[in-house]
mmCIF file of C-alpha atoms in Angstrom:
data_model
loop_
_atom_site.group_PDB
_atom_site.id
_atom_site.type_symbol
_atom_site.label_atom_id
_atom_site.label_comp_id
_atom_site.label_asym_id
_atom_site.label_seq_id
_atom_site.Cartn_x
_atom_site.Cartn_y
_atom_site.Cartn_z
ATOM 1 C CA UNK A 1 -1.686 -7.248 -9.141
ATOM 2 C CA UNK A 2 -2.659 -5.622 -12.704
ATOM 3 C CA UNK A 3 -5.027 -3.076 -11.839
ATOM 4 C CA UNK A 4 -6.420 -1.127 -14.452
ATOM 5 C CA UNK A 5 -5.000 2.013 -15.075
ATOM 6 C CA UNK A 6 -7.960 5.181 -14.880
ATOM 7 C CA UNK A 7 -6.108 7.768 -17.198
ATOM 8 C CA UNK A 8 -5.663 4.989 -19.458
ATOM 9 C CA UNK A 9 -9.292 3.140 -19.614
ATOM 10 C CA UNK A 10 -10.743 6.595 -20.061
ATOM 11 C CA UNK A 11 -8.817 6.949 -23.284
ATOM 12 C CA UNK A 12 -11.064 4.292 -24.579
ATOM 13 C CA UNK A 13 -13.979 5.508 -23.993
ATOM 14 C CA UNK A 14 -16.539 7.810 -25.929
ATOM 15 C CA UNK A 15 -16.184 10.844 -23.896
ATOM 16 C CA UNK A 16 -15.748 14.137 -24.932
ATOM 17 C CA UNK A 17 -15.657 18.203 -24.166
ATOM 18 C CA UNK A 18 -19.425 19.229 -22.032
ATOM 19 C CA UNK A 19 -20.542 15.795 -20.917
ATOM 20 C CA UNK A 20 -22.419 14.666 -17.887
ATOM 21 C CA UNK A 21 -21.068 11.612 -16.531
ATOM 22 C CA UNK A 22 -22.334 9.646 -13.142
ATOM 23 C CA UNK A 23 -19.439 7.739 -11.629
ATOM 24 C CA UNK A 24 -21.220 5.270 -9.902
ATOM 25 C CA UNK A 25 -19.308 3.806 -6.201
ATOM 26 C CA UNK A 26 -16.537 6.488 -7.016
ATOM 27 C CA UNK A 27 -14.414 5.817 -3.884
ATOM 28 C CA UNK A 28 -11.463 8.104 -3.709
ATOM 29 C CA UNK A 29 -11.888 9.030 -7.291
ATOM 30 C CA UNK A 30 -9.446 7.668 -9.342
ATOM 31 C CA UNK A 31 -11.886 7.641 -12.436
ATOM 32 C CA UNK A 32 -13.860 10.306 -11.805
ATOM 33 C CA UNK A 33 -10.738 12.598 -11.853
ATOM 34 C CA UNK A 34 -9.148 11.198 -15.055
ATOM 35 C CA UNK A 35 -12.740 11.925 -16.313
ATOM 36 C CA UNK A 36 -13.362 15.420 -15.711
ATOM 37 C CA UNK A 37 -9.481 15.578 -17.336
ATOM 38 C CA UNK A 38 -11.630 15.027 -20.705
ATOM 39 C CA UNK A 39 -14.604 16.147 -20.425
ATOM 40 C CA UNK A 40 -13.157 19.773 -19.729
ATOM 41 C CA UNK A 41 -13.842 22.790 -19.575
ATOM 42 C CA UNK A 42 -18.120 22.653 -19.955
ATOM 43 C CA UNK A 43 -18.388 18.672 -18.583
ATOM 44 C CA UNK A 44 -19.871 17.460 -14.952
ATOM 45 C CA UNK A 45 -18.662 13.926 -13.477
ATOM 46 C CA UNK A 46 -21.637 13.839 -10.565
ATOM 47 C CA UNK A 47 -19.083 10.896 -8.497
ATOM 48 C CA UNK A 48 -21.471 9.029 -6.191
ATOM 49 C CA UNK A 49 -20.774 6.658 -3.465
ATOM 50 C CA UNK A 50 -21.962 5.727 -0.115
ATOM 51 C CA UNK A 51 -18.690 5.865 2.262
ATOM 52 C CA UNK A 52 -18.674 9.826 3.116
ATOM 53 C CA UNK A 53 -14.997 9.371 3.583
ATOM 54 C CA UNK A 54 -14.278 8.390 0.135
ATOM 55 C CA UNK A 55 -15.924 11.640 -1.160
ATOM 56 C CA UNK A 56 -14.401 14.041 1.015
ATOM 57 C CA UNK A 57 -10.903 12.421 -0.238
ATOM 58 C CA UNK A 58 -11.917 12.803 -3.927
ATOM 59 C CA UNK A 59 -13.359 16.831 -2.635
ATOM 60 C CA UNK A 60 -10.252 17.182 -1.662
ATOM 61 C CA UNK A 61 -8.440 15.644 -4.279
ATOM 62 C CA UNK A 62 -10.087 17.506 -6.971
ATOM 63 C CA UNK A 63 -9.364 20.520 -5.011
ATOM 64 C CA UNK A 64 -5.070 19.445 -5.398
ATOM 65 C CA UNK A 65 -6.158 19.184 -9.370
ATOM 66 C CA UNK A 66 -7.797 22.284 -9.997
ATOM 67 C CA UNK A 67 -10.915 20.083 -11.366
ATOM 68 C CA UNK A 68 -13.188 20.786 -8.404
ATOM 69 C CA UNK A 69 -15.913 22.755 -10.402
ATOM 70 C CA UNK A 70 -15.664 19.616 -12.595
ATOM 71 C CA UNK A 71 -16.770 17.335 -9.991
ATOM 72 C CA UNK A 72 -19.481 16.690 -7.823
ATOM 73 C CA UNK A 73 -19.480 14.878 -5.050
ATOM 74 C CA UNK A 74 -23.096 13.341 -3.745
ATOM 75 C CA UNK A 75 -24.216 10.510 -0.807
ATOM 76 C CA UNK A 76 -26.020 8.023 -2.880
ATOM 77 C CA UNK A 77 -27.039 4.426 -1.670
ATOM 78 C CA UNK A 78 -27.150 2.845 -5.065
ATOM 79 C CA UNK A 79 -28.853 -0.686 -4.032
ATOM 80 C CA UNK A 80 -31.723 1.548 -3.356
ATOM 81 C CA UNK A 81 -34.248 2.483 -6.446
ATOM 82 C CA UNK A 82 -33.772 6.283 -7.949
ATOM 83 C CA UNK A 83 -30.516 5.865 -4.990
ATOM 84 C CA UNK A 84 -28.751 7.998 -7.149
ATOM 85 C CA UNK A 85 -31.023 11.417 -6.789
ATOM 86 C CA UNK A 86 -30.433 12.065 -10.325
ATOM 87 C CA UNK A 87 -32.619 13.541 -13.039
ATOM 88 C CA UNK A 88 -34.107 10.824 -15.941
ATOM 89 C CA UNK A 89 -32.012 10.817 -18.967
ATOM 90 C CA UNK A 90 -29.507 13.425 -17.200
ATOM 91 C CA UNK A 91 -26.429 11.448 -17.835
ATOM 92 C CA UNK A 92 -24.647 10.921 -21.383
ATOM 93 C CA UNK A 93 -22.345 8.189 -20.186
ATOM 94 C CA UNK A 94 -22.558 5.701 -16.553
ATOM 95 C CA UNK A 95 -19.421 4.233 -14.829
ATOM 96 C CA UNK A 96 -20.305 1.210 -12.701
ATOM 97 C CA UNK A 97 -16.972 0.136 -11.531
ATOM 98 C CA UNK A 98 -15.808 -2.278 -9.229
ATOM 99 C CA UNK A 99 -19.436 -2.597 -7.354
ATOM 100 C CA UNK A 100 -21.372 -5.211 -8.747
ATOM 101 C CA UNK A 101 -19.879 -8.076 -6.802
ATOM 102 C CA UNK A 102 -20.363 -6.191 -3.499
ATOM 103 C CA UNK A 103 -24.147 -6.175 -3.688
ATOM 104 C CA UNK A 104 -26.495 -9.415 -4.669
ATOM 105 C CA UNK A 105 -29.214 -7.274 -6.255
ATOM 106 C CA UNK A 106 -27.553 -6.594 -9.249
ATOM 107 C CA UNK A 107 -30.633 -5.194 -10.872
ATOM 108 C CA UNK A 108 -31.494 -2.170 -9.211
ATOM 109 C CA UNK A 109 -28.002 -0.524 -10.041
ATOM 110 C CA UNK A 110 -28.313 -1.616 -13.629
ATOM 111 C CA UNK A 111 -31.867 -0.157 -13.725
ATOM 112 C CA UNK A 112 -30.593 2.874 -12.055
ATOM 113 C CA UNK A 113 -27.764 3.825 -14.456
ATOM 114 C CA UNK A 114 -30.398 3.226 -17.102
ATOM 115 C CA UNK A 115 -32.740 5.795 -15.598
ATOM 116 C CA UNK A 116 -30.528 8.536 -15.649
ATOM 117 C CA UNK A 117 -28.860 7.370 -19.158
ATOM 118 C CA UNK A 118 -29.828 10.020 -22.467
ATOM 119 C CA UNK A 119 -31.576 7.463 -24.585
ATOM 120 C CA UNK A 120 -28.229 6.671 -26.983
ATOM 121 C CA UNK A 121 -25.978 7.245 -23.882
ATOM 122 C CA UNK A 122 -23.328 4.876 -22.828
ATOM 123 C CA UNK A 123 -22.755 2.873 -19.797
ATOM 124 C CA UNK A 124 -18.947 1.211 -18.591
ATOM 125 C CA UNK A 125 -19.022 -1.759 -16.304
ATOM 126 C CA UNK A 126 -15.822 -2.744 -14.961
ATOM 127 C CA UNK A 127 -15.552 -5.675 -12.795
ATOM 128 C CA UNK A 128 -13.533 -8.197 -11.253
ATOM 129 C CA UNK A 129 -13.187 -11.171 -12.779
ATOM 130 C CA UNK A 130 -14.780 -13.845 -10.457
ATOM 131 C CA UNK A 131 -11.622 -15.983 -10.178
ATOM 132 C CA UNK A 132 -9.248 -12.998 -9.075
ATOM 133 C CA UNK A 133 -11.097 -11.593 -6.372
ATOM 134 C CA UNK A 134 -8.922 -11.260 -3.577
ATOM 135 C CA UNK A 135 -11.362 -13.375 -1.333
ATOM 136 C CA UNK A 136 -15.111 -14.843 -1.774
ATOM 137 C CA UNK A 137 -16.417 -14.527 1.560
ATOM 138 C CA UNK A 138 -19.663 -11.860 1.667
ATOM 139 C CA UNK A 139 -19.098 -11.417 -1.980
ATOM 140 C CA UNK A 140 -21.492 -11.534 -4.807
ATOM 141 C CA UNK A 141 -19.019 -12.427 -8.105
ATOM 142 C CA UNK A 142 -20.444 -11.856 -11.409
ATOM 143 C CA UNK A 143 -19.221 -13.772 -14.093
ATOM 144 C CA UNK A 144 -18.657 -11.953 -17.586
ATOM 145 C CA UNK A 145 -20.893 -13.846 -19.310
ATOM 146 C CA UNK A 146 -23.441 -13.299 -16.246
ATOM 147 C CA UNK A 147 -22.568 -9.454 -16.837
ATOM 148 C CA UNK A 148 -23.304 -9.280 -20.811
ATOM 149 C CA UNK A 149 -26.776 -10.985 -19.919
ATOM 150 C CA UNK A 150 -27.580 -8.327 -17.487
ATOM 151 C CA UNK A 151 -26.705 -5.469 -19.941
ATOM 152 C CA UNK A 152 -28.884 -7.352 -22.595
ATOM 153 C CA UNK A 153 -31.741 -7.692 -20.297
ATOM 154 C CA UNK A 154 -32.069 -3.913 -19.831
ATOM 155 C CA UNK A 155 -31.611 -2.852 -23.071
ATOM 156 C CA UNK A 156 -28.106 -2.217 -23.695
ATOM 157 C CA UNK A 157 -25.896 -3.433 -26.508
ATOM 158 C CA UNK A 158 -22.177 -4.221 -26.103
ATOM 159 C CA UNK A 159 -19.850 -1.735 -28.433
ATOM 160 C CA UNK A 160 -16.651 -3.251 -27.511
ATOM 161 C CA UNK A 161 -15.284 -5.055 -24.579
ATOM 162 C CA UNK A 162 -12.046 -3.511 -22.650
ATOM 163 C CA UNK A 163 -8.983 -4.554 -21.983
ATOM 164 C CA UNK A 164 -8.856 -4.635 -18.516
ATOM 165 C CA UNK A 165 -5.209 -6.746 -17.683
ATOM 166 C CA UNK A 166 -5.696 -10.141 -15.850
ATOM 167 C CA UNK A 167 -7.799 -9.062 -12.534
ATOM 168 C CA UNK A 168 -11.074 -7.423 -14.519
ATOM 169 C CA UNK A 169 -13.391 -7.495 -17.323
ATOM 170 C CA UNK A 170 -14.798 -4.592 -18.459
ATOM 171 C CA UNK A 171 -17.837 -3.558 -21.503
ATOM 172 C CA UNK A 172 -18.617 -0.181 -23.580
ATOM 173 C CA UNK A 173 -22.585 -0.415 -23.795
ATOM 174 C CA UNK A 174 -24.993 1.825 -25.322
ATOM 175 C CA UNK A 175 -28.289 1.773 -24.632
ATOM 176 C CA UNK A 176 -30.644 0.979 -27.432
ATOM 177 C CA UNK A 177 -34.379 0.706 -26.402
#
């Protein structure tokens, strides 16, 4: 399969020396590190996710990379509202990736990432593409078009869309209101 490539997405994205990024459903990190890789030497990626195991691998991990005072690694149940324990407008840029078509409330992440977001800040979403998931069953896909409507509906306005190979979609929003 044609999984998009961290180090290279994040080359297409706004960031830049000192930010504060939330990397939301981190898993082992593959993001978050490439992140922190740009955001260097006075930038925070605060990598969230609810499997424990997944953030001691990217603890360790970041360790291996000499990023570890980079990257912060927090218990957060996202589906939850404030799940992420973060300050309001604490964040200049949200990574949702890969986690909207695990969870049917769709909303409350959305409305999270926007709670934390600097008013002007940016959000990613990067999804699979309904059709290529590897299976349906206990699976809540969200079609691209579904996924621009959702951004719209909380205030955020589509910079650019990403080219994400054949498996995922993916947006550059900022928020606007």
């Amino acid at each position: 399969m044609n999984f998009p490539n961290p180090s290279e997405i994040t080359k297409l994205l706004p960031l830049k020396e000192g930010m504060k990024v939330a990397d939301f459903g981190c898993g082992s990190g593959h993001f978050s590190l490439a992140i922190a890789k740009l955001i260097q030497p006075g930038g925070m990626v605060i990598a969230l996710d609810i499997w424990k195991p997944a953030l001691d691998s990217l603890k360790f991990r970041a360790k291996i990379a000499g990023l570890s005072n980079l990257i912060k690694t927090q218990w957060a149940n996202l589906e939850e509202k404030h799940g992420s324990h973060l300050p309001n407008n604490s964040c200049d840029l949200v990574l949702v990736s890969n986690i909207l078509f695990e969870v049917e409330d769709k909303d409350t992440i959305i409305t999270e990432a926007r709670r934390i977001l600097k008013p002007g800040g940016f959000l990613v979403l990067l999804e699979w593409k309904p059709e290529k998931l590897p299976s349906q069953k206990s699976l809540y896909p969200l079609p691209k078009d579904d996924a621009l409507a959702l951004l719209e509906k909380y205030g955020f306005k589509l910079e650019r869309e990403l080219p994400l190979g054949i498996t995922h979609y993916g947006f550059l929003a900022k928020l606007t209101k």
